[in-house]
Coordinates of C-alpha atoms in Angstrom, one line a residue:
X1 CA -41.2 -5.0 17.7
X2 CA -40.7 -1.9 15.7
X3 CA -38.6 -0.4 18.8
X4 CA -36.6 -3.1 19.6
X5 CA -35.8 -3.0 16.1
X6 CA -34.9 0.8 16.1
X7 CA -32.9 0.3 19.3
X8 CA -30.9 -2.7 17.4
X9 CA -30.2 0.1 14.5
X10 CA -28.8 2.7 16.7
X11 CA -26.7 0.7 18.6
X12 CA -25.3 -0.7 15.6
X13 CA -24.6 2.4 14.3
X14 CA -23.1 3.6 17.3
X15 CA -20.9 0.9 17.6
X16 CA -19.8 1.2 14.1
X17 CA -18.6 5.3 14.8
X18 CA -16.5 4.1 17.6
X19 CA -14.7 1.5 15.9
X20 CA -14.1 4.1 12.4
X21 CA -13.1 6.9 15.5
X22 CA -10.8 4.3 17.2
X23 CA -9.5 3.1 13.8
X24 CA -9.1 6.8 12.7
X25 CA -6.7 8.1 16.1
X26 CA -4.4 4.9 15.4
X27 CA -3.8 5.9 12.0
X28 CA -2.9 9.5 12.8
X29 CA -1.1 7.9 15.7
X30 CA 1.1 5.8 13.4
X31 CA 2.0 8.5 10.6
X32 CA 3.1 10.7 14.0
X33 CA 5.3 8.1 15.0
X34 CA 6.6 7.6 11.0
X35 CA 6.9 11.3 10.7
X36 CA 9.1 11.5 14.4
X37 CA 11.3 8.3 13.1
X38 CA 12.3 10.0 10.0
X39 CA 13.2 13.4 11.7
X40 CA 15.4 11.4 14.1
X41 CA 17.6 10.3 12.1
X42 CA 21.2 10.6 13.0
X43 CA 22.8 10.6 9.2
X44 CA 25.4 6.8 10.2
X45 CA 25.0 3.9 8.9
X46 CA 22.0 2.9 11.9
X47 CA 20.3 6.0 9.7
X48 CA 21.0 4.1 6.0
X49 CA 19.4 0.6 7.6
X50 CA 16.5 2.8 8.5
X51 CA 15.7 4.1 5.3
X52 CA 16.4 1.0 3.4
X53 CA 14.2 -0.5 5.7
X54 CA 11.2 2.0 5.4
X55 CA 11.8 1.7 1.5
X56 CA 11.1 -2.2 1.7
X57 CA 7.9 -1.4 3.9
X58 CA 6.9 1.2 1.8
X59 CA 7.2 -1.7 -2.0
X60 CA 8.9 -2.0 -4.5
X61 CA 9.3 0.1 -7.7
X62 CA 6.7 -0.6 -10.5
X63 CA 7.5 -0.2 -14.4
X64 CA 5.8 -1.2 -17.4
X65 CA 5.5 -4.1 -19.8
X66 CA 6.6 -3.1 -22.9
X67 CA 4.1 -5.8 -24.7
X68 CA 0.8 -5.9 -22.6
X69 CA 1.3 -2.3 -20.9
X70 CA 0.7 -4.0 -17.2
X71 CA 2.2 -2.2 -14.4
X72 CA 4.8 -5.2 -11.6
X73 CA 7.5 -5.2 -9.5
X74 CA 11.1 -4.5 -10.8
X75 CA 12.3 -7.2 -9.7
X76 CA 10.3 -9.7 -11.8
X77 CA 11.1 -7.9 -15.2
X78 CA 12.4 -9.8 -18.1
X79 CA 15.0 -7.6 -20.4
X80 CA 15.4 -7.6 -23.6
X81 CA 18.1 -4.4 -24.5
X82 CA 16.7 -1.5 -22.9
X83 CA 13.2 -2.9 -22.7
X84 CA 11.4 -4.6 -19.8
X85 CA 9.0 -7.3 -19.7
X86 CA 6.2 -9.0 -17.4
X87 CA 7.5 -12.5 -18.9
X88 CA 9.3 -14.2 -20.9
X89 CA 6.4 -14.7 -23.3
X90 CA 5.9 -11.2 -23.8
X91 CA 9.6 -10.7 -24.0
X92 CA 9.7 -13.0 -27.2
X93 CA 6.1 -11.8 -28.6
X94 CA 8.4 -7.7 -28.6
X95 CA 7.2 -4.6 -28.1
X96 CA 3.7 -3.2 -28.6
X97 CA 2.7 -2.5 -32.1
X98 CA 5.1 -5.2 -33.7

């Protein structure tokens, strides 16, 4: 019983290595073929839909609640003056400290 059981381990562990090693090529694979898109670029407009493109993969800007000190999206902010917000309730509660 005690080999089957060793045989069980190694082949687990085995199988495990080539999944990380397979998992590991793809990922160099992928930032080759991001790093060859961004030298191809031509400069037209096909160039600007690119990069606005690869700037929506890539997310969104993140600031600051100036109440609660929580980093979101820039889109979801809530101004007040120069200030941003995560909501409305923090928007009307003000800035930290008041």
């Amino acid at each position: 019983m005690g080999k089957l059981l060793f045989w069980v381990v190694v082949i687990a562990a085995v199988w495990i290595a080539i999944k990380f090693a397979q998992a590991s090529a793809r990922r160099v694979e992928r930032s080759a073929r991001d790093a060859r898109a961004g030298r191809d670029g031509d400069g037209g407009a096909g160039s600007r839909e690119r990069d606005g493109a690869a700037n929506a993969a890539r997310g969104e800007l993140m600031i600051r609640c100036a109440h609660c000190g929580v980093y979101f999206p820039q889109s979801d902010a809530v101004s007040a003056g120069s200030l941003r917000y995560c909501s409305i309730a923090h928007r009307d509660a003000g800035p930290r400290g008041s």
